[in-house]
mmCIF file of C-alpha atoms and ligand atoms in Angstrom:
data_model
loop_
_atom_site.group_PDB
_atom_site.id
_atom_site.type_symbol
_atom_site.label_atom_id
_atom_site.label_comp_id
_atom_site.label_asym_id
_atom_site.label_seq_id
_atom_site.Cartn_x
_atom_site.Cartn_y
_atom_site.Cartn_z
ATOM 1 C CA MET R 1 -28.342 13.824 20.462
ATOM 2 C CA SER R 2 -26.849 10.990 20.978
ATOM 3 C CA GLN R 3 -26.501 8.300 17.716
ATOM 4 C CA GLU R 4 -28.765 5.961 19.593
ATOM 5 C CA GLU R 5 -31.316 8.888 19.790
ATOM 6 C CA LEU R 6 -30.951 9.981 15.931
ATOM 7 C CA THR R 7 -31.732 6.160 14.859
ATOM 8 C CA ASN R 8 -34.336 6.086 16.846
ATOM 9 C CA ALA R 9 -35.852 9.138 15.162
ATOM 10 C CA LEU R 10 -35.287 8.877 11.767
ATOM 11 C CA ILE R 11 -36.703 5.145 11.985
ATOM 12 C CA ALA R 12 -39.955 6.128 13.142
ATOM 13 C CA ALA R 13 -40.587 9.318 11.313
ATOM 14 C CA GLY R 14 -41.832 10.558 7.913
ATOM 15 C CA PRO R 15 -39.279 12.094 5.276
ATOM 16 C CA SER R 16 -39.437 16.015 6.884
ATOM 17 C CA ALA R 17 -39.207 14.917 10.474
ATOM 18 C CA LYS R 18 -36.276 12.455 9.106
ATOM 19 C CA VAL R 19 -34.608 15.254 7.481
ATOM 20 C CA ALA R 20 -35.049 17.395 10.864
ATOM 21 C CA SER R 21 -33.540 14.882 13.400
ATOM 22 C CA LEU R 22 -30.277 14.470 11.117
ATOM 23 C CA PHE R 23 -29.945 18.260 10.916
ATOM 24 C CA ASP R 24 -30.273 18.791 14.355
ATOM 25 C CA PHE R 25 -27.833 16.490 14.703
ATOM 26 C CA MET R 26 -25.089 17.857 12.606
ATOM 27 C CA ARG R 27 -25.451 21.028 14.354
ATOM 28 C CA ALA R 28 -25.607 19.897 17.421
ATOM 29 C CA HIS R 29 -22.137 17.901 16.451
ATOM 30 C CA GLY R 30 -20.978 20.074 13.916
ATOM 31 C CA GLY R 31 -18.537 22.748 15.738
ATOM 32 C CA LYS R 32 -15.354 21.300 15.907
ATOM 33 C CA HIS R 33 -12.745 21.898 13.624
ATOM 34 C CA TYR R 34 -10.648 18.280 13.196
ATOM 35 C CA GLU R 35 -6.776 19.893 12.708
ATOM 36 C CA GLU R 36 -9.252 22.228 9.371
ATOM 37 C CA GLU R 37 -9.320 26.033 9.399
ATOM 38 C CA VAL R 38 -13.192 25.150 8.958
ATOM 39 C CA THR R 39 -15.670 23.340 11.228
ATOM 40 C CA GLN R 40 -17.028 20.085 10.499
ATOM 41 C CA MET R 41 -20.419 22.004 9.747
ATOM 42 C CA GLU R 42 -19.014 24.296 7.466
ATOM 43 C CA HIS R 43 -16.827 21.743 5.374
ATOM 44 C CA ALA R 44 -20.540 19.765 4.623
ATOM 45 C CA LEU R 45 -22.415 22.656 3.912
ATOM 46 C CA GLN R 46 -19.237 23.882 1.122
ATOM 47 C CA THR R 47 -19.298 20.478 -0.169
ATOM 48 C CA ALA R 48 -22.582 20.036 -0.672
ATOM 49 C CA TYR R 49 -22.366 23.735 -2.461
ATOM 50 C CA LEU R 50 -19.922 22.767 -4.978
ATOM 51 C CA ALA R 51 -21.755 19.430 -5.259
ATOM 52 C CA GLY R 52 -25.140 21.341 -6.354
ATOM 53 C CA THR R 53 -23.073 23.973 -8.820
ATOM 54 C CA GLU R 54 -22.169 20.334 -11.029
ATOM 55 C CA GLN R 55 -24.932 18.666 -10.080
ATOM 56 C CA SER R 56 -29.055 18.667 -9.882
ATOM 57 C CA ASP R 57 -29.414 14.971 -8.642
ATOM 58 C CA PRO R 58 -30.132 15.025 -4.820
ATOM 59 C CA LEU R 59 -28.218 11.981 -4.415
ATOM 60 C CA PRO R 60 -24.736 13.768 -5.222
ATOM 61 C CA VAL R 61 -25.207 16.462 -3.372
ATOM 62 C CA THR R 62 -27.058 14.622 -0.025
ATOM 63 C CA ALA R 63 -23.992 12.754 -0.155
ATOM 64 C CA ALA R 64 -21.415 15.270 -0.243
ATOM 65 C CA LEU R 65 -23.135 16.613 2.377
ATOM 66 C CA LEU R 66 -22.806 14.305 4.621
ATOM 67 C CA HIS R 67 -19.682 12.547 3.831
ATOM 68 C CA ASP R 68 -18.288 13.518 6.928
ATOM 69 C CA LEU R 69 -21.176 12.180 8.930
ATOM 70 C CA GLY R 70 -18.705 9.676 10.361
ATOM 71 C CA HIS R 71 -16.417 12.498 12.041
ATOM 72 C CA PHE R 72 -20.305 14.108 13.289
ATOM 73 C CA LEU R 73 -21.380 10.014 14.468
ATOM 74 C CA ALA R 74 -17.805 10.030 16.437
ATOM 75 C CA ASP R 75 -17.937 13.083 18.183
ATOM 76 C CA SER R 76 -21.605 11.633 19.648
ATOM 77 C CA LEU R 77 -19.824 8.758 20.778
ATOM 78 C CA GLY R 78 -17.607 11.056 22.575
ATOM 79 C CA ARG R 79 -14.597 10.045 20.658
ATOM 80 C CA PRO R 80 -11.753 12.326 20.334
ATOM 81 C CA ILE R 81 -10.576 13.051 16.717
ATOM 82 C CA ASN R 82 -7.344 13.685 15.696
ATOM 83 C CA PRO R 83 -7.480 12.779 11.867
ATOM 84 C CA THR R 84 -3.551 12.544 11.738
ATOM 85 C CA LYS R 85 -3.049 10.294 14.044
ATOM 86 C CA VAL R 86 -5.168 7.912 13.589
ATOM 87 C CA ASP R 87 -7.123 6.705 11.103
ATOM 88 C CA ASP R 88 -10.750 6.581 12.530
ATOM 89 C CA LEU R 89 -12.540 5.053 9.525
ATOM 90 C CA HIS R 90 -14.961 7.826 9.450
ATOM 91 C CA GLU R 91 -16.128 7.037 6.145
ATOM 92 C CA ASN R 92 -17.165 3.211 7.115
ATOM 93 C CA LEU R 93 -18.761 4.503 9.950
ATOM 94 C CA ALA R 94 -20.932 7.118 7.797
ATOM 95 C CA ALA R 95 -21.609 4.318 5.633
ATOM 96 C CA ASP R 96 -22.670 1.772 7.822
ATOM 97 C CA PHE R 97 -24.895 4.150 9.694
ATOM 98 C CA LEU R 98 -26.521 6.087 6.285
ATOM 99 C CA GLN R 99 -27.589 2.744 4.339
ATOM 100 C CA ALA R 100 -30.818 2.018 6.401
ATOM 101 C CA PHE R 101 -31.732 5.278 4.836
ATOM 102 C CA PHE R 102 -30.542 6.297 1.692
ATOM 103 C CA PRO R 103 -29.525 4.375 -1.185
ATOM 104 C CA ALA R 104 -25.971 3.526 -2.832
ATOM 105 C CA GLU R 105 -25.554 6.551 -4.878
ATOM 106 C CA VAL R 106 -25.503 8.271 -1.110
ATOM 107 C CA THR R 107 -23.871 5.778 0.929
ATOM 108 C CA GLU R 108 -21.080 4.287 -1.680
ATOM 109 C CA PRO R 109 -19.404 7.064 -2.982
ATOM 110 C CA ILE R 110 -19.147 8.111 1.076
ATOM 111 C CA ARG R 111 -17.724 4.849 1.469
ATOM 112 C CA LEU R 112 -14.659 4.822 -1.000
ATOM 113 C CA HIS R 113 -14.466 9.079 -0.240
ATOM 114 C CA VAL R 114 -10.907 8.334 1.678
ATOM 115 C CA VAL R 115 -9.943 5.831 -1.036
ATOM 116 C CA ALA R 116 -10.883 8.220 -3.384
ATOM 117 C CA LYS R 117 -8.121 10.738 -2.359
ATOM 118 C CA ARG R 118 -5.333 7.511 -2.372
ATOM 119 C CA TYR R 119 -6.247 7.177 -5.847
ATOM 120 C CA LEU R 120 -6.442 10.841 -6.966
ATOM 121 C CA CYS R 121 -3.315 11.131 -4.884
ATOM 122 C CA THR R 122 -1.044 8.114 -6.696
ATOM 123 C CA VAL R 123 -2.042 9.291 -10.660
ATOM 124 C CA ASP R 124 -1.486 13.020 -9.966
ATOM 125 C CA SER R 125 1.272 14.038 -7.640
ATOM 126 C CA GLY R 126 0.212 17.601 -7.691
ATOM 127 C CA TYR R 127 -2.942 16.634 -6.065
ATOM 128 C CA TYR R 128 -1.169 15.659 -2.964
ATOM 129 C CA GLU R 129 0.494 18.679 -3.157
ATOM 130 C CA SER R 130 -2.757 20.795 -4.010
ATOM 131 C CA LEU R 131 -4.501 18.816 -0.586
ATOM 132 C CA SER R 132 -4.753 21.074 2.925
ATOM 133 C CA ALA R 133 -2.013 19.982 5.744
ATOM 134 C CA ALA R 134 -3.920 17.819 7.803
ATOM 135 C CA SER R 135 -5.451 15.806 4.563
ATOM 136 C CA ARG R 136 -1.978 15.117 3.612
ATOM 137 C CA LYS R 137 -0.667 14.311 7.329
ATOM 138 C CA SER R 138 -3.774 11.651 7.294
ATOM 139 C CA PHE R 139 -3.302 10.199 3.779
ATOM 140 C CA HIS R 140 -0.046 8.620 5.083
ATOM 141 C CA LEU R 141 -2.313 6.753 7.814
ATOM 142 C CA GLN R 142 -4.628 6.043 5.551
ATOM 143 C CA GLY R 143 -2.437 3.827 3.770
ATOM 144 C CA GLY R 144 -1.089 5.825 1.429
ATOM 145 C CA PRO R 145 -0.189 5.987 -2.353
ATOM 146 C CA MET R 146 -2.144 2.813 -4.234
ATOM 147 C CA ASN R 147 -0.535 -0.132 -5.714
ATOM 148 C CA GLU R 148 -1.123 -1.092 -9.126
ATOM 149 C CA GLU R 149 -3.742 -3.469 -7.835
ATOM 150 C CA GLU R 150 -5.290 -1.317 -6.121
ATOM 151 C CA LYS R 151 -5.786 1.210 -8.920
ATOM 152 C CA ALA R 152 -7.377 -0.972 -11.481
ATOM 153 C CA ALA R 153 -9.510 -2.373 -8.517
ATOM 154 C CA PHE R 154 -11.177 0.657 -7.998
ATOM 155 C CA GLU R 155 -11.086 1.654 -11.259
ATOM 156 C CA GLN R 156 -13.536 -1.008 -11.983
ATOM 157 C CA HIS R 157 -15.833 0.026 -8.805
ATOM 158 C CA PRO R 158 -18.924 0.843 -9.986
ATOM 159 C CA PHE R 159 -19.149 3.852 -7.666
ATOM 160 C CA TYR R 160 -15.490 4.816 -9.050
ATOM 161 C CA ALA R 161 -16.835 8.128 -10.712
ATOM 162 C CA PRO R 162 -19.101 9.714 -8.114
ATOM 163 C CA ALA R 163 -16.504 8.563 -5.875
ATOM 164 C CA LEU R 164 -13.638 11.298 -7.790
ATOM 165 C CA ARG R 165 -16.400 14.014 -7.994
ATOM 166 C CA LEU R 166 -17.280 13.614 -4.427
ATOM 167 C CA ARG R 167 -13.143 13.767 -2.913
ATOM 168 C CA ILE R 168 -12.465 16.413 -5.546
ATOM 169 C CA TRP R 169 -15.738 18.767 -4.235
ATOM 170 C CA ASP R 170 -14.249 17.407 -0.506
ATOM 171 C CA ASP R 171 -10.385 18.634 -0.799
ATOM 172 C CA LYS R 172 -12.044 22.645 -2.001
ATOM 173 C CA ALA R 173 -14.375 22.625 0.427
ATOM 174 C CA LYS R 174 -12.073 24.210 3.086
ATOM 175 C CA GLU R 175 -12.160 27.900 2.209
ATOM 176 C CA VAL R 176 -12.618 30.237 5.445
ATOM 177 C CA GLY R 177 -15.399 32.715 5.594
ATOM 178 C CA LYS R 178 -17.305 31.118 2.145
ATOM 179 C CA ASP R 179 -20.621 32.800 1.990
ATOM 180 C CA ILE R 180 -22.516 29.985 0.785
ATOM 181 C CA PRO R 181 -26.769 28.145 2.138
ATOM 182 C CA GLU R 182 -26.902 27.544 5.198
ATOM 183 C CA LEU R 183 -27.919 23.566 6.268
ATOM 184 C CA ALA R 184 -31.840 24.647 6.362
ATOM 185 C CA GLN R 185 -31.558 25.081 2.008
ATOM 186 C CA TYR R 186 -30.889 21.383 2.112
ATOM 187 C CA ALA R 187 -33.918 19.875 3.098
ATOM 188 C CA SER R 188 -35.626 19.160 0.249
ATOM 189 C CA VAL R 189 -32.554 18.127 -1.355
ATOM 190 C CA VAL R 190 -32.492 15.500 1.406
ATOM 191 C CA ALA R 191 -35.670 14.012 1.685
ATOM 192 C CA ALA R 192 -35.496 13.716 -2.293
ATOM 193 C CA ALA R 193 -32.831 11.711 -1.704
ATOM 194 C CA LEU R 194 -34.403 9.159 1.470
ATOM 195 C CA LEU R 195 -35.165 5.737 0.501
ATOM 196 C CA PRO R 196 -38.887 5.128 0.177
HETATM 197 FE FE1 FE2 M 1 -14.785 15.914 4.343
#
């Protein structure tokens, strides 16, 4: 399924058909690793699982599940993904695509999840050390440590706290062979997060 086909399917459909199309798209484009040990699908499911252990609200869980949709979209466009070599701006690709269908509580933490990594690494050098090798490399491409102005601006952002929470789940969601719920289990959660 291409990005254009996905857009058309999402525009025309009711909530459950929208979710089915989104999940079909994720299954079609979630098999790649992008320099991590887990696949993009495993990573998405683990991020959502961790979100669900802390939050019952469907919005942060949906943001967690879809936070790297930009990689899936880039794959559907045939773009090679080398996150340790090129800053692909996947956070904006996902947020820009999703904002027609989901509220800001879903799209803006996604848009900020790379900035949130820069923030966490800036305020805590131990955080940087805890990242996967690929994530440490991409951190430098994505701008590296924040200066005081960038830090202060991020702390004032209305989605600062949910973006940090998402980022922490994201960075933990790279465990090989973890036994967790499959994508279909999130259908009602994602349907509940859709814009009316
Ligand atoms: Fe991620």
